[in-house]
Short mmCIF file of C-alpha atoms in Angstrom, two decimals:
data_model
loop_
_atom_site.label_atom_id
_atom_site.label_comp_id
_atom_site.label_asym_id
_atom_site.label_seq_id
_atom_site.Cartn_x
_atom_site.Cartn_y
_atom_site.Cartn_z
CA MET A 14 0.33 -0.36 0.30
CA ASN A 15 0.97 4.04 -0.11
CA ILE A 16 0.28 5.13 2.91
CA LEU A 17 0.33 9.13 2.89
CA ILE A 18 1.97 10.21 6.99
CA ILE A 19 0.99 14.23 7.94
CA GLU A 20 3.17 14.28 11.49
CA ASP A 21 5.55 16.99 12.54
CA ASP A 22 5.87 15.55 15.48
CA LYS A 23 9.08 13.86 13.19
CA VAL A 24 9.92 10.75 15.93
CA LEU A 25 6.38 9.52 15.22
CA ALA A 26 6.04 9.56 12.09
CA THR A 27 8.94 8.32 12.19
CA GLN A 28 7.83 5.47 15.23
CA VAL A 29 5.00 5.24 12.56
CA ALA A 30 6.63 4.98 8.19
CA ASN A 31 8.91 2.34 10.20
CA VAL A 32 5.86 -0.02 11.52
CA PHE A 33 4.76 -1.25 7.38
CA ASP A 34 8.14 -0.09 6.25
CA ALA A 35 9.63 -2.83 8.38
CA LYS A 36 7.31 -5.45 7.25
CA ILE A 37 6.91 -5.00 3.48
CA ILE A 38 3.70 -3.93 3.43
CA SER A 39 4.13 -0.51 1.88
CA ASN A 40 5.21 0.25 -1.54
CA ARG A 41 5.49 4.10 -0.20
CA ILE A 42 5.73 5.96 2.37
CA GLN A 43 5.91 10.24 2.08
CA ILE A 44 5.91 11.72 5.33
CA LEU A 45 4.88 15.60 5.26
CA HIS A 46 5.22 18.05 8.32
CA SER A 47 3.89 21.66 8.04
CA PRO A 48 1.07 22.87 6.48
CA ILE A 49 3.71 24.01 2.35
CA GLU A 50 3.74 19.81 3.02
CA PHE A 51 1.18 18.44 2.52
CA ILE A 52 -0.56 22.08 -0.02
CA THR A 53 2.29 21.45 -2.16
CA GLU A 54 1.70 16.94 -1.65
CA LEU A 55 -1.96 17.59 -2.15
CA PRO A 56 -2.58 17.31 -5.57
CA PHE A 57 -1.29 13.65 -6.03
CA LEU A 58 -3.62 12.48 -3.32
CA SER A 59 -4.56 10.06 -6.02
CA ALA A 60 -1.33 7.91 -5.37
CA TYR A 61 -1.90 7.27 -2.02
CA ASP A 62 -4.52 4.16 -0.65
CA ILE A 63 -3.98 5.61 2.70
CA VAL A 64 -3.48 8.30 5.01
CA ILE A 65 -2.29 9.13 9.06
CA THR A 66 -3.07 12.33 10.15
CA ASP A 67 -2.23 14.70 13.22
CA LEU A 68 -5.42 16.91 13.87
CA GLN A 69 -3.30 19.94 14.38
CA LEU A 70 -0.01 21.70 11.97
CA TRP A 71 1.71 23.40 14.27
CA ASP A 72 3.34 26.88 11.74
CA ASN A 73 2.12 30.11 11.73
CA SER A 74 -0.86 29.91 9.57
CA THR A 75 -4.28 28.96 11.45
CA GLU A 76 -6.39 28.10 7.92
CA LEU A 77 -4.93 24.17 7.69
CA TRP A 78 -5.39 23.16 11.87
CA TRP A 79 -8.09 20.88 13.12
CA TYR A 80 -10.92 19.97 10.62
CA ARG A 81 -9.29 21.85 7.06
CA ILE A 82 -6.83 18.71 6.66
CA ILE A 83 -9.48 16.43 6.57
CA GLN A 84 -11.42 18.81 4.83
CA LEU A 85 -9.16 19.14 1.65
CA ILE A 86 -8.34 16.05 1.43
CA ARG A 87 -11.96 14.66 1.18
CA GLU A 88 -12.12 17.33 -1.39
CA ARG A 89 -10.25 15.41 -3.16
CA ASN A 90 -10.74 12.37 -3.09
CA THR A 91 -14.23 10.64 -0.61
CA LYS A 92 -13.10 7.59 0.09
CA ILE A 93 -9.51 7.32 1.41
CA PRO A 94 -9.46 5.62 4.65
CA ILE A 95 -7.90 8.66 6.75
CA ILE A 96 -6.68 7.79 10.69
CA VAL A 97 -6.61 10.96 11.82
CA LEU A 98 -4.19 10.69 15.07
CA SER A 99 -4.64 13.28 18.08
CA TRP A 100 -4.30 14.37 22.24
CA ARG A 101 -7.55 15.73 22.02
CA SER A 102 -10.09 13.29 23.42
CA GLU A 103 -13.54 15.16 23.44
CA ILE A 104 -16.37 13.79 22.66
CA GLU A 105 -17.38 16.66 20.16
CA VAL A 106 -13.23 16.80 18.44
CA LEU A 107 -14.05 13.59 17.81
CA ARG A 108 -17.56 13.74 16.48
CA THR A 109 -16.52 16.39 14.26
CA ALA A 110 -13.78 15.23 13.31
CA PHE A 111 -16.04 11.97 11.67
CA ASP A 112 -18.68 14.20 10.19
CA LEU A 113 -16.46 16.05 8.16
CA GLY A 114 -14.86 12.27 6.62
CA ALA A 115 -12.59 11.14 8.95
CA SER A 116 -12.13 6.95 8.98
CA ASP A 117 -11.07 6.37 12.35
CA TYR A 118 -10.02 8.82 15.29
CA LEU A 119 -6.96 7.10 17.94
CA ILE A 120 -5.73 9.47 20.86
CA LYS A 121 -2.25 9.80 21.18
CA PRO A 122 0.00 8.02 22.93
CA ILE A 123 -0.91 5.65 20.14
CA ARG A 124 -0.04 2.32 20.64
CA LEU A 125 1.54 1.74 17.08
CA LYS A 126 0.63 -1.99 16.85
CA GLU A 127 -3.46 -1.22 17.39
CA LEU A 128 -2.12 1.85 14.25
CA GLU A 129 -1.48 -1.25 12.14
CA LEU A 130 -3.84 -3.21 12.73
CA ARG A 131 -6.03 -0.34 11.84
CA VAL A 132 -4.95 0.10 8.83
CA LEU A 133 -4.26 -3.01 7.25
CA ASN A 134 -8.01 -3.00 8.35
CA TRP A 135 -9.27 -0.50 6.82
CA PHE A 136 -7.34 -0.40 3.93
CA ARG A 137 -8.15 -4.26 3.09
CA GLN A 138 -12.12 -2.31 2.63
CA TYR A 139 -10.46 0.14 0.28
CA GLN A 140 -8.56 -1.98 -1.85
CA PHE A 141 -10.03 -5.02 -1.63
CA PHE A 142 -13.85 -4.12 -1.41
CA GLY A 143 -16.23 -6.54 -2.45
CA MET A 144 -13.30 -9.21 -3.06
CA GLU A 145 -14.64 -12.37 -0.34
CA LEU A 146 -12.10 -13.71 2.40
CA HIS A 147 -11.28 -16.62 2.75
CA GLY A 148 -9.49 -17.66 6.46
CA LYS A 149 -6.32 -14.47 5.85
CA THR A 150 -6.59 -14.49 2.43
CA TYR A 151 -8.23 -13.33 -1.19
CA ALA A 152 -7.94 -15.42 -4.20
CA ILE A 153 -9.11 -15.90 -7.71
CA LYS A 154 -8.57 -18.85 -9.58
CA GLY A 155 -6.11 -20.93 -7.68
CA LEU A 156 -3.88 -16.82 -6.96
CA GLU A 157 -3.99 -16.30 -3.21
CA TYR A 158 -2.78 -13.21 -1.60
CA ASN A 159 -2.98 -12.95 2.41
CA LEU A 160 -2.77 -8.86 2.83
CA ASP A 161 -1.06 -9.24 6.83
CA LYS A 162 2.20 -11.10 4.88
CA ASN A 163 1.77 -9.12 2.46
CA GLN A 164 2.50 -12.17 -0.16
CA PHE A 165 0.54 -14.08 -3.17
CA TYR A 166 0.60 -17.91 -3.55
CA LYS A 167 0.02 -20.09 -6.69
CA ASP A 168 -1.79 -22.59 -5.70
CA GLY A 169 -0.09 -23.06 -2.27
CA VAL A 170 2.94 -21.58 -3.07
CA GLY A 171 4.96 -18.61 -2.65
CA ILE A 172 6.04 -15.87 -5.34
CA MET A 173 8.81 -14.24 -4.79
CA LEU A 174 8.08 -11.10 -6.03
CA THR A 175 9.98 -7.29 -5.07
CA ARG A 176 8.08 -4.62 -3.10
CA MET A 177 7.30 -3.08 -6.38
CA ASN A 178 6.50 -6.26 -7.81
CA LYS A 179 3.70 -7.33 -4.74
CA TYR A 180 2.54 -3.53 -5.22
CA LEU A 181 1.58 -4.07 -9.08
CA LEU A 182 0.42 -7.31 -8.67
CA SER A 183 -2.39 -6.08 -6.21
CA LEU A 184 -2.86 -3.55 -7.95
CA PHE A 185 -4.23 -6.13 -11.31
CA PHE A 186 -4.88 -8.46 -8.61
CA SER A 187 -8.27 -6.33 -7.15
CA HIS A 188 -9.11 -5.05 -10.17
CA SER A 189 -9.62 -8.26 -11.50
CA GLU A 190 -11.20 -8.16 -15.16
CA LYS A 191 -11.09 -3.44 -15.40
CA ILE A 192 -8.66 -2.93 -17.54
CA LEU A 193 -6.57 0.39 -15.18
CA CYS A 194 -4.88 3.28 -17.39
CA GLU A 195 -0.79 4.48 -17.45
CA GLU A 196 -2.05 7.13 -15.65
CA PHE A 197 -4.09 5.18 -12.36
CA LEU A 198 -0.75 2.73 -12.66
CA LYS A 199 1.73 4.76 -13.09
CA GLU A 200 0.86 7.27 -10.20
CA LYS A 201 0.00 4.66 -7.99
CA ILE A 202 3.44 2.88 -8.33
CA TRP A 203 5.22 6.11 -8.69
CA GLY A 204 3.34 8.96 -7.51
CA ASP A 205 4.60 12.12 -9.23
CA HIS A 206 4.77 11.49 -13.71
CA THR A 207 8.59 13.12 -13.43
CA MET A 208 11.21 11.03 -14.79
CA GLU A 209 9.61 9.07 -17.45
CA VAL A 210 12.73 7.61 -18.52
CA LYS A 211 13.72 5.75 -15.19
CA ARG A 212 9.82 5.52 -15.00
CA ASN A 213 8.97 3.39 -17.02
CA LEU A 214 5.46 1.50 -17.23
CA ARG A 215 5.82 -0.82 -19.93
CA ILE A 216 9.21 -1.70 -19.07
CA ALA A 217 7.50 -2.71 -14.97
CA ILE A 218 4.68 -4.85 -16.45
CA LEU A 219 7.05 -6.69 -18.37
CA ARG A 220 9.71 -7.38 -15.22
CA LEU A 221 6.78 -8.10 -13.38
CA LYS A 222 4.81 -10.60 -15.71
CA LYS A 223 8.77 -12.08 -16.59
CA ALA A 224 8.12 -12.62 -12.14
CA LEU A 225 4.82 -14.83 -12.74
CA GLU A 226 6.52 -16.65 -15.83
CA PRO A 227 7.84 -19.44 -13.30
CA TYR A 228 3.87 -20.20 -12.34
CA GLU A 229 2.18 -20.16 -14.99
CA ILE A 230 0.32 -16.64 -14.76
CA SER A 231 2.26 -13.98 -16.56
CA ASP A 232 -0.69 -14.20 -19.98
CA TRP A 233 -2.68 -13.32 -16.75
CA ILE A 234 -2.16 -9.28 -17.98
CA SER A 235 -2.30 -8.02 -21.45
CA ASN A 236 -1.86 -4.78 -23.13
CA VAL A 237 -5.07 -3.17 -24.11
CA ARG A 238 -3.97 -1.01 -26.92
CA TRP A 239 -4.60 2.76 -26.37
CA GLU A 240 -6.57 1.83 -22.71
CA GLY A 241 -4.10 -0.09 -20.19
CA TYR A 242 -3.69 -2.95 -18.98
CA ILE A 243 -5.45 -5.45 -18.62
CA PHE A 244 -5.82 -8.44 -15.12
CA GLN A 245 -7.46 -12.10 -16.34
CA PRO A 246 -7.50 -15.10 -14.45
CA LYS A 247 -7.55 -18.08 -17.01
CA ASN A 248 -7.96 -21.69 -15.07
#
């Protein structure tokens, strides 16, 4: 998953990032410490799968304090999970945060393990909405994905993939039989669309297909000319 962390406490932000980076659950993690950084990153919000944010960013501007952060995110994306971290425990503060679009609310000091479980739960609902969960895995025609371990299996055998390939396959897996346009895939994989020479989507897809060849599922991913790519599981 791609995680956006908005937190001016640099120690806490790093601790949160390390939780997901250490378990290789994340594809990309972006940490923002100030309102200026937040505004700069806002155009790329759709590149993320979940937002973890403090309720108040400390600087000389009051415009982005409190609920304005949630409002700006919701104006850009109505579905992305927003998990709020805050010292404020008043019921009215919680109610307003939820009314404006917060998905979850943790009161500081937080327990990192609890945050991890909540993030995985919200990501599961966001990314795999409508898919059936069998035990701890999602499955399509012998291809299984265990989100907790961030591991794919084909007929019970673990598939060896790089972190980026796992994320790319998870995008196809959770959008089975749907055409994914190149812009969507580029934004999810890399965030912005700069450095196109180094960030070549066609090469990224070819590398994923090459990695899937030993498991005889590389042909499940195909190009749809002028439209993008599609994942079509076969018997």
